[in-house]
Amino acid sequence: MNLLVTGGAGYIGSHTCVLLLEAGHTVTVIDNLCNSSATALERVQELAGKPLCFVEGDIRNPDDLARAFEGGIDAVIHFAALKAVGESCEQPLRYFDNNIGGTIALMQAMQDHGVHHLVFSSSATVYGQPDQVPVTEDAPLRVTNPYGRSKLVMEDLIRDWCAARPEASAVLLRYFNPVGAHPSGRIGEDPRGEPNNLMPYIAQVAIGRRERLQVFGSDYPTPDGTGVRDYLHVMDLADAHVKALVRAAHEPGSRVFNLGTGRGHSVLELVRAFEQASGREVPYTITARRPGDVAELWADPSRAKELLGWHPQFSLADMCADTWRWQSLNPQGYA
């Protein structure tokens, strides 16, 4: 298939592009590089041994989208979005403009070019504070921040688009906590500024870029008092997109899938696993809970296993080992 991948130079997009190229697809990436690096795409092509087409541009710009679609596109995988919860609370209009406005522009371009199939990068953030774990796709949706709200609106737009167009199909993938890196260490997560996620922060402490980790809360009703989350290897996540693409291409309508391992790990459990993988100490300080954080959150991924034929392959030890390989080979990221 001829595929357009929005945000394909980013963390999850770049890993997915490797698998798409290896599966024989033709890939065009559009990315404005606001939180990513063109170097990642150079390494993607190196790893896959195949070329891709890169359009440096913004999906809100009709001219940039026209360049991305001009070669003929069969389906779209939509990653392009701003994704920092805290930043979204400070800059909600920017998030709504980029995430929601970008999605509207993309879907209009798809419609104009006769493209009917979409795989969408959503988030478990749409569940807010769930009533129970593990979380199924039928759990109530109750967003608690502008980032999560933008993802939920994007989901609704896509569902409405599919309902209005009988030929349209979409698979909406709700990620839990993507971590890890390509086993080669050539591509990985490279946040700009202070990391917003736990694993890259731990990795930067281990490599010496940061002094210590702050653990927010140690009095949760969990085995060690720290928050429990569902960590998923980015290569497993990338594999889910390849499988979702098959469903999107052959079944009209929209469907939602949780992507996680179905098991939670605590903050301190992740720290210990990373210390074992890296052979480095990860010093940390316990601080107060962050407002809005929940004690436990992990997925019920059984729908994805049943209907997509998807099964996570990587363990927590793999996630830590691959993250450390990436960080130790690239101490300053792509810089």
mmCIF file of C-alpha atoms in Angstrom:
data_model
loop_
_atom_site.group_PDB
_atom_site.id
_atom_site.type_symbol
_atom_site.label_atom_id
_atom_site.label_comp_id
_atom_site.label_asym_id
_atom_site.label_seq_id
_atom_site.Cartn_x
_atom_site.Cartn_y
_atom_site.Cartn_z
ATOM 1 C CA MET A 1 0.000 0.000 0.000
ATOM 2 C CA ASN A 2 0.992 3.629 -0.490
ATOM 3 C CA LEU A 3 0.838 5.107 3.002
ATOM 4 C CA LEU A 4 0.951 8.615 4.413
ATOM 5 C CA VAL A 5 2.306 8.774 7.959
ATOM 6 C CA THR A 6 1.730 12.099 9.706
ATOM 7 C CA GLY A 7 4.247 12.817 12.456
ATOM 8 C CA GLY A 8 6.363 9.970 11.144
ATOM 9 C CA ALA A 9 9.647 11.457 12.375
ATOM 10 C CA GLY A 10 8.469 11.295 15.998
ATOM 11 C CA TYR A 11 9.082 8.590 18.584
ATOM 12 C CA ILE A 12 6.270 6.183 17.765
ATOM 13 C CA GLY A 13 5.985 7.208 14.130
ATOM 14 C CA SER A 14 9.624 6.459 13.338
ATOM 15 C CA HIS A 15 9.470 2.966 14.841
ATOM 16 C CA THR A 16 6.246 2.258 12.962
ATOM 17 C CA CYS A 17 7.808 3.436 9.675
ATOM 18 C CA VAL A 18 10.561 0.829 10.061
ATOM 19 C CA LEU A 19 8.016 -1.989 10.268
ATOM 20 C CA LEU A 20 5.881 -0.544 7.452
ATOM 21 C CA LEU A 21 8.866 -0.422 5.113
ATOM 22 C CA GLU A 22 9.949 -3.916 6.149
ATOM 23 C CA ALA A 23 6.413 -5.138 5.396
ATOM 24 C CA GLY A 24 6.745 -3.869 1.824
ATOM 25 C CA HIS A 25 4.647 -0.701 2.024
ATOM 26 C CA THR A 26 5.567 2.563 0.307
ATOM 27 C CA VAL A 27 5.789 5.311 2.920
ATOM 28 C CA THR A 28 5.452 9.085 2.699
ATOM 29 C CA VAL A 29 6.034 11.019 5.939
ATOM 30 C CA ILE A 30 4.810 14.542 6.642
ATOM 31 C CA ASP A 31 6.239 16.155 9.771
ATOM 32 C CA ASN A 32 6.943 19.762 10.767
ATOM 33 C CA LEU A 33 9.799 18.620 13.076
ATOM 34 C CA CYS A 34 8.489 20.727 15.987
ATOM 35 C CA ASN A 35 9.228 17.869 18.380
ATOM 36 C CA SER A 36 11.196 15.415 16.234
ATOM 37 C CA SER A 37 14.286 15.094 14.062
ATOM 38 C CA ALA A 38 14.884 14.397 10.388
ATOM 39 C CA THR A 39 17.823 12.274 11.540
ATOM 40 C CA ALA A 40 15.324 9.720 12.798
ATOM 41 C CA LEU A 41 14.010 9.252 9.252
ATOM 42 C CA GLU A 42 17.525 8.822 7.876
ATOM 43 C CA ARG A 43 18.050 6.037 10.400
ATOM 44 C CA VAL A 44 14.645 4.504 9.644
ATOM 45 C CA GLN A 45 15.700 4.067 6.019
ATOM 46 C CA GLU A 46 19.032 2.658 7.117
ATOM 47 C CA LEU A 47 17.355 0.088 9.380
ATOM 48 C CA ALA A 48 14.732 -0.947 6.832
ATOM 49 C CA GLY A 49 17.138 -0.882 3.889
ATOM 50 C CA LYS A 50 14.480 0.951 1.884
ATOM 51 C CA PRO A 51 13.745 4.596 1.078
ATOM 52 C CA LEU A 52 10.777 6.709 2.109
ATOM 53 C CA CYS A 53 9.519 10.091 0.931
ATOM 54 C CA PHE A 54 9.726 12.959 3.433
ATOM 55 C CA VAL A 55 7.626 16.101 3.163
ATOM 56 C CA GLU A 56 8.687 18.681 5.744
ATOM 57 C CA GLY A 57 5.442 20.469 6.397
ATOM 58 C CA ASP A 58 2.465 21.085 8.658
ATOM 59 C CA ILE A 59 -0.781 19.184 8.227
ATOM 60 C CA ARG A 60 -2.689 22.415 8.897
ATOM 61 C CA ASN A 61 -1.218 23.840 5.683
ATOM 62 C CA PRO A 62 -3.225 22.793 2.588
ATOM 63 C CA ASP A 63 -0.205 23.233 0.296
ATOM 64 C CA ASP A 64 1.933 20.932 2.460
ATOM 65 C CA LEU A 65 -0.829 18.334 2.493
ATOM 66 C CA ALA A 66 -1.215 18.570 -1.273
ATOM 67 C CA ARG A 67 2.494 17.751 -1.660
ATOM 68 C CA ALA A 68 2.112 14.771 0.678
ATOM 69 C CA PHE A 69 -0.870 13.345 -1.217
ATOM 70 C CA GLU A 70 0.360 14.057 -4.755
ATOM 71 C CA GLY A 71 1.969 10.654 -5.303
ATOM 72 C CA GLY A 72 -1.260 8.780 -4.589
ATOM 73 C CA ILE A 73 -2.147 7.509 -1.097
ATOM 74 C CA ASP A 74 -4.160 4.425 -0.122
ATOM 75 C CA ALA A 75 -4.342 4.947 3.656
ATOM 76 C CA VAL A 76 -3.169 7.291 6.401
ATOM 77 C CA ILE A 77 -1.619 6.640 9.821
ATOM 78 C CA HIS A 78 -2.104 9.789 11.906
ATOM 79 C CA PHE A 79 0.453 10.419 14.651
ATOM 80 C CA ALA A 80 0.951 14.189 14.307
ATOM 81 C CA ALA A 81 -0.037 15.912 17.564
ATOM 82 C CA LEU A 82 1.325 17.806 20.523
ATOM 83 C CA LYS A 83 1.296 15.463 23.514
ATOM 84 C CA ALA A 84 2.485 17.014 26.819
ATOM 85 C CA VAL A 85 -0.285 17.078 29.439
ATOM 86 C CA GLY A 86 1.252 19.862 31.525
ATOM 87 C CA GLU A 87 1.977 22.041 28.504
ATOM 88 C CA SER A 88 -1.585 21.542 27.278
ATOM 89 C CA CYS A 89 -2.895 22.993 30.543
ATOM 90 C CA GLU A 90 -0.743 26.090 29.995
ATOM 91 C CA GLN A 91 -1.458 26.406 26.251
ATOM 92 C CA PRO A 92 -4.887 24.878 25.573
ATOM 93 C CA LEU A 93 -5.606 26.913 22.433
ATOM 94 C CA ARG A 94 -2.318 25.822 20.877
ATOM 95 C CA TYR A 95 -3.237 22.188 21.512
ATOM 96 C CA PHE A 96 -6.740 22.572 20.110
ATOM 97 C CA ASP A 97 -5.427 24.373 17.027
ATOM 98 C CA ASN A 98 -2.643 21.876 16.338
ATOM 99 C CA ASN A 99 -4.341 18.614 17.267
ATOM 100 C CA ILE A 100 -7.971 19.222 16.378
ATOM 101 C CA GLY A 101 -7.374 21.729 13.585
ATOM 102 C CA GLY A 102 -4.710 19.487 12.082
ATOM 103 C CA THR A 103 -7.019 16.488 12.121
ATOM 104 C CA ILE A 104 -9.821 18.401 10.397
ATOM 105 C CA ALA A 105 -7.411 19.592 7.690
ATOM 106 C CA LEU A 106 -6.036 16.078 7.228
ATOM 107 C CA MET A 107 -9.461 14.483 6.902
ATOM 108 C CA GLN A 108 -10.552 17.155 4.423
ATOM 109 C CA ALA A 109 -7.471 16.378 2.333
ATOM 110 C CA MET A 110 -8.221 12.647 2.573
ATOM 111 C CA GLN A 111 -11.737 13.306 1.348
ATOM 112 C CA ASP A 112 -10.505 15.523 -1.491
ATOM 113 C CA HIS A 113 -8.045 12.836 -2.629
ATOM 114 C CA GLY A 114 -10.423 9.878 -2.277
ATOM 115 C CA VAL A 115 -8.569 8.270 0.645
ATOM 116 C CA HIS A 116 -10.933 6.320 2.901
ATOM 117 C CA HIS A 117 -8.780 4.429 5.418
ATOM 118 C CA LEU A 118 -7.233 5.795 8.624
ATOM 119 C CA VAL A 119 -5.336 4.482 11.642
ATOM 120 C CA PHE A 120 -5.361 7.018 14.478
ATOM 121 C CA SER A 121 -2.947 7.451 17.372
ATOM 122 C CA SER A 122 -5.129 8.075 20.420
ATOM 123 C CA SER A 123 -4.388 7.765 24.135
ATOM 124 C CA ALA A 124 -5.544 6.149 27.358
ATOM 125 C CA THR A 125 -5.716 9.742 28.631
ATOM 126 C CA VAL A 126 -9.308 9.776 27.363
ATOM 127 C CA TYR A 127 -10.272 7.509 30.295
ATOM 128 C CA GLY A 128 -9.233 10.073 32.926
ATOM 129 C CA GLN A 129 -9.546 8.464 36.334
ATOM 130 C CA PRO A 130 -11.163 5.086 35.607
ATOM 131 C CA ASP A 131 -13.623 3.418 37.941
ATOM 132 C CA GLN A 132 -11.691 0.146 37.845
ATOM 133 C CA VAL A 133 -8.711 -1.598 36.316
ATOM 134 C CA PRO A 134 -7.948 -3.182 33.961
ATOM 135 C CA VAL A 135 -9.581 -0.625 31.669
ATOM 136 C CA THR A 136 -11.694 -1.870 28.769
ATOM 137 C CA GLU A 137 -12.632 0.111 25.664
ATOM 138 C CA ASP A 138 -16.169 0.473 27.041
ATOM 139 C CA ALA A 139 -15.053 2.342 30.176
ATOM 140 C CA PRO A 140 -16.486 5.861 30.651
ATOM 141 C CA LEU A 141 -14.536 8.631 28.923
ATOM 142 C CA ARG A 142 -13.763 11.537 31.244
ATOM 143 C CA VAL A 143 -10.830 13.663 30.168
ATOM 144 C CA THR A 144 -9.071 15.806 32.773
ATOM 145 C CA ASN A 145 -6.768 18.016 30.675
ATOM 146 C CA PRO A 146 -6.716 19.816 27.303
ATOM 147 C CA TYR A 147 -4.421 17.210 25.727
ATOM 148 C CA GLY A 148 -6.834 14.419 26.585
ATOM 149 C CA ARG A 149 -9.763 16.552 25.453
ATOM 150 C CA SER A 150 -8.092 17.127 22.090
ATOM 151 C CA LYS A 151 -7.618 13.385 21.625
ATOM 152 C CA LEU A 152 -11.247 12.684 22.486
ATOM 153 C CA VAL A 153 -12.473 15.347 20.061
ATOM 154 C CA MET A 154 -10.207 13.893 17.381
ATOM 155 C CA GLU A 155 -11.736 10.462 18.024
ATOM 156 C CA ASP A 156 -15.248 11.914 17.751
ATOM 157 C CA LEU A 157 -14.419 13.671 14.495
ATOM 158 C CA ILE A 158 -13.131 10.430 13.014
ATOM 159 C CA ARG A 159 -16.162 8.448 14.184
ATOM 160 C CA ASP A 160 -18.527 11.049 12.713
ATOM 161 C CA TRP A 161 -16.574 11.036 9.434
ATOM 162 C CA CYS A 162 -16.896 7.253 9.196
ATOM 163 C CA ALA A 163 -20.621 7.403 10.016
ATOM 164 C CA ALA A 164 -21.187 9.915 7.210
ATOM 165 C CA ARG A 165 -19.193 8.011 4.575
ATOM 166 C CA PRO A 166 -20.068 4.321 4.080
ATOM 167 C CA GLU A 167 -16.740 3.642 2.348
ATOM 168 C CA ALA A 168 -14.684 5.128 5.208
ATOM 169 C CA SER A 169 -12.917 3.073 7.866
ATOM 170 C CA ALA A 170 -10.826 3.952 10.892
ATOM 171 C CA VAL A 171 -9.021 2.142 13.683
ATOM 172 C CA LEU A 172 -8.512 4.201 16.837
ATOM 173 C CA LEU A 173 -5.652 2.972 19.013
ATOM 174 C CA ARG A 174 -5.580 4.057 22.659
ATOM 175 C CA TYR A 175 -2.009 3.765 23.912
ATOM 176 C CA PHE A 176 -1.156 3.269 27.543
ATOM 177 C CA ASN A 177 2.571 3.965 28.275
ATOM 178 C CA PRO A 178 4.914 3.467 25.291
ATOM 179 C CA VAL A 179 8.575 2.972 26.258
ATOM 180 C CA GLY A 180 11.698 1.319 24.871
ATOM 181 C CA ALA A 181 13.518 1.779 21.582
ATOM 182 C CA HIS A 182 14.459 -0.118 18.447
ATOM 183 C CA PRO A 183 16.716 -3.031 19.514
ATOM 184 C CA SER A 184 19.517 -1.629 17.327
ATOM 185 C CA GLY A 185 19.743 1.511 19.452
ATOM 186 C CA ARG A 186 19.594 3.641 16.294
ATOM 187 C CA ILE A 187 16.203 5.234 16.969
ATOM 188 C CA GLY A 188 14.445 5.943 20.252
ATOM 189 C CA GLU A 189 12.647 8.534 22.349
ATOM 190 C CA ASP A 190 14.358 11.932 22.262
ATOM 191 C CA PRO A 191 12.256 14.472 24.191
ATOM 192 C CA ARG A 192 13.134 18.127 23.869
ATOM 193 C CA GLY A 193 13.805 19.813 27.186
ATOM 194 C CA GLU A 194 12.776 18.085 30.395
ATOM 195 C CA PRO A 195 11.106 14.722 29.711
ATOM 196 C CA ASN A 196 7.405 14.523 30.480
ATOM 197 C CA ASN A 197 7.451 10.723 30.713
ATOM 198 C CA LEU A 198 9.049 8.459 33.299
ATOM 199 C CA MET A 199 11.274 6.156 31.217
ATOM 200 C CA PRO A 200 13.250 8.839 29.333
ATOM 201 C CA TYR A 201 13.726 10.718 32.602
ATOM 202 C CA ILE A 202 15.146 7.591 34.246
ATOM 203 C CA ALA A 203 17.417 7.057 31.237
ATOM 204 C CA GLN A 204 18.726 10.620 31.396
ATOM 205 C CA VAL A 205 19.477 10.228 35.104
ATOM 206 C CA ALA A 206 21.337 6.980 34.404
ATOM 207 C CA ILE A 207 23.427 8.569 31.635
ATOM 208 C CA GLY A 208 24.245 11.581 33.830
ATOM 209 C CA ARG A 209 22.220 14.270 32.066
ATOM 210 C CA ARG A 210 20.028 14.750 35.153
ATOM 211 C CA GLU A 211 20.915 14.492 38.818
ATOM 212 C CA ARG A 212 18.009 12.466 40.142
ATOM 213 C CA LEU A 213 14.473 11.333 39.504
ATOM 214 C CA GLN A 214 11.501 12.814 41.330
ATOM 215 C CA VAL A 215 8.955 10.174 42.328
ATOM 216 C CA PHE A 216 5.585 11.804 42.800
ATOM 217 C CA GLY A 217 3.970 10.109 45.788
ATOM 218 C CA SER A 218 4.820 6.999 47.779
ATOM 219 C CA ASP A 219 1.560 6.615 49.703
ATOM 220 C CA TYR A 220 -0.702 5.182 47.038
ATOM 221 C CA PRO A 221 -2.604 1.947 47.810
ATOM 222 C CA THR A 222 -0.137 -0.085 45.695
ATOM 223 C CA PRO A 223 2.409 -2.744 46.701
ATOM 224 C CA ASP A 224 5.250 -0.217 47.168
ATOM 225 C CA GLY A 225 3.204 2.972 47.478
ATOM 226 C CA THR A 226 4.138 4.365 44.039
ATOM 227 C CA GLY A 227 1.895 4.677 41.004
ATOM 228 C CA VAL A 228 1.336 1.653 38.784
ATOM 229 C CA ARG A 229 1.129 1.949 34.982
ATOM 230 C CA ASP A 230 0.978 -0.302 31.929
ATOM 231 C CA TYR A 231 4.295 0.030 30.043
ATOM 232 C CA LEU A 232 4.349 -1.190 26.433
ATOM 233 C CA HIS A 233 7.409 -1.614 24.214
ATOM 234 C CA VAL A 234 7.344 0.793 21.283
ATOM 235 C CA MET A 235 8.094 -2.050 18.843
ATOM 236 C CA ASP A 236 4.990 -3.897 20.043
ATOM 237 C CA LEU A 237 3.067 -0.670 19.595
ATOM 238 C CA ALA A 238 4.448 -0.250 16.071
ATOM 239 C CA ASP A 239 3.430 -3.820 15.251
ATOM 240 C CA ALA A 240 -0.126 -3.034 16.357
ATOM 241 C CA HIS A 241 -0.298 -0.236 13.774
ATOM 242 C CA VAL A 242 0.757 -2.575 10.980
ATOM 243 C CA LYS A 243 -1.978 -5.002 12.007
ATOM 244 C CA ALA A 244 -4.541 -2.220 12.443
ATOM 245 C CA LEU A 245 -3.824 -1.061 8.920
ATOM 246 C CA VAL A 246 -5.027 -4.401 7.548
ATOM 247 C CA ARG A 247 -8.301 -4.064 9.436
ATOM 248 C CA ALA A 248 -8.794 -0.451 8.362
ATOM 249 C CA ALA A 249 -8.278 -1.401 4.721
ATOM 250 C CA HIS A 250 -10.873 -4.168 4.758
ATOM 251 C CA GLU A 251 -13.616 -3.280 7.240
ATOM 252 C CA PRO A 252 -15.690 -0.073 7.011
ATOM 253 C CA GLY A 253 -16.711 1.896 10.078
ATOM 254 C CA SER A 254 -14.670 2.762 13.160
ATOM 255 C CA ARG A 255 -13.367 0.599 15.985
ATOM 256 C CA VAL A 256 -11.386 1.364 19.154
ATOM 257 C CA PHE A 257 -8.622 -0.785 20.638
ATOM 258 C CA ASN A 258 -6.608 -0.506 23.842
ATOM 259 C CA LEU A 259 -2.882 -1.133 23.445
ATOM 260 C CA GLY A 260 -1.088 -2.278 26.579
ATOM 261 C CA THR A 261 0.330 -5.440 28.097
ATOM 262 C CA GLY A 262 -2.529 -5.960 30.528
ATOM 263 C CA ARG A 263 -0.143 -5.719 33.468
ATOM 264 C CA GLY A 264 0.964 -2.802 35.617
ATOM 265 C CA HIS A 265 4.414 -1.965 36.998
ATOM 266 C CA SER A 266 5.120 0.571 39.731
ATOM 267 C CA VAL A 267 7.494 3.533 39.437
ATOM 268 C CA LEU A 268 10.027 1.911 41.760
ATOM 269 C CA GLU A 269 9.716 -1.413 39.945
ATOM 270 C CA LEU A 270 10.634 0.374 36.726
ATOM 271 C CA VAL A 271 13.576 2.100 38.436
ATOM 272 C CA ARG A 272 14.940 -1.216 39.727
ATOM 273 C CA ALA A 273 14.508 -2.914 36.356
ATOM 274 C CA PHE A 274 16.358 -0.067 34.664
ATOM 275 C CA GLU A 275 19.197 -0.206 37.177
ATOM 276 C CA GLN A 276 19.568 -3.909 36.460
ATOM 277 C CA ALA A 277 19.521 -3.377 32.683
ATOM 278 C CA SER A 278 21.989 -0.488 32.719
ATOM 279 C CA GLY A 279 24.250 -1.377 35.612
ATOM 280 C CA ARG A 280 23.816 2.241 36.752
ATOM 281 C CA GLU A 281 22.254 3.600 39.918
ATOM 282 C CA VAL A 282 19.188 5.789 39.416
ATOM 283 C CA PRO A 283 18.997 8.085 42.458
ATOM 284 C CA TYR A 284 15.537 9.405 43.250
ATOM 285 C CA THR A 285 13.690 11.657 45.692
ATOM 286 C CA ILE A 286 10.159 11.080 46.915
ATOM 287 C CA THR A 287 8.003 14.185 46.540
ATOM 288 C CA ALA A 288 4.312 14.986 46.903
ATOM 289 C CA ARG A 289 1.699 13.466 44.649
ATOM 290 C CA ARG A 290 0.854 15.348 41.462
ATOM 291 C CA PRO A 291 -2.752 16.557 41.173
ATOM 292 C CA GLY A 292 -4.774 14.280 38.922
ATOM 293 C CA ASP A 293 -2.481 11.246 39.110
ATOM 294 C CA VAL A 294 -4.242 7.954 39.763
ATOM 295 C CA ALA A 295 -2.890 5.059 41.804
ATOM 296 C CA GLU A 296 -3.205 2.344 39.156
ATOM 297 C CA LEU A 297 -3.910 2.276 35.442
ATOM 298 C CA TRP A 298 -3.467 -0.618 33.078
ATOM 299 C CA ALA A 299 -5.223 -1.941 30.006
ATOM 300 C CA ASP A 300 -7.414 -4.840 29.129
ATOM 301 C CA PRO A 301 -5.938 -5.513 25.650
ATOM 302 C CA SER A 302 -8.036 -8.593 24.916
ATOM 303 C CA ARG A 303 -9.990 -6.934 22.088
ATOM 304 C CA ALA A 304 -6.784 -6.149 20.182
ATOM 305 C CA LYS A 305 -5.544 -9.683 20.730
ATOM 306 C CA GLU A 306 -8.810 -11.180 19.489
ATOM 307 C CA LEU A 307 -9.642 -8.913 16.544
ATOM 308 C CA LEU A 308 -6.243 -7.662 15.399
ATOM 309 C CA GLY A 309 -4.287 -10.825 16.184
ATOM 310 C CA TRP A 310 -1.854 -8.682 18.168
ATOM 311 C CA HIS A 311 0.188 -9.930 21.118
ATOM 312 C CA PRO A 312 2.895 -7.959 22.961
ATOM 313 C CA GLN A 313 6.243 -9.748 22.645
ATOM 314 C CA PHE A 314 8.605 -7.663 24.808
ATOM 315 C CA SER A 315 9.101 -7.846 28.588
ATOM 316 C CA LEU A 316 9.846 -5.060 31.067
ATOM 317 C CA ALA A 317 13.494 -6.159 31.007
ATOM 318 C CA ASP A 318 13.491 -5.777 27.205
ATOM 319 C CA MET A 319 11.962 -2.302 27.479
ATOM 320 C CA CYS A 320 14.684 -1.183 29.886
ATOM 321 C CA ALA A 321 17.554 -2.845 27.990
ATOM 322 C CA ASP A 322 16.510 -1.305 24.662
ATOM 323 C CA THR A 323 15.998 2.131 26.227
ATOM 324 C CA TRP A 324 19.466 1.957 27.780
ATOM 325 C CA ARG A 325 21.047 0.830 24.514
ATOM 326 C CA TRP A 326 19.493 3.827 22.738
ATOM 327 C CA GLN A 327 20.463 6.270 25.504
ATOM 328 C CA SER A 328 24.015 4.993 25.949
ATOM 329 C CA LEU A 329 24.692 5.041 22.185
ATOM 330 C CA ASN A 330 23.039 8.466 21.841
ATOM 331 C CA PRO A 331 23.733 10.341 25.108
ATOM 332 C CA GLN A 332 22.331 13.593 23.682
ATOM 333 C CA GLY A 333 19.631 11.969 21.576
ATOM 334 C CA TYR A 334 19.717 12.787 17.868
ATOM 335 C CA ALA A 335 21.777 15.906 18.605
#
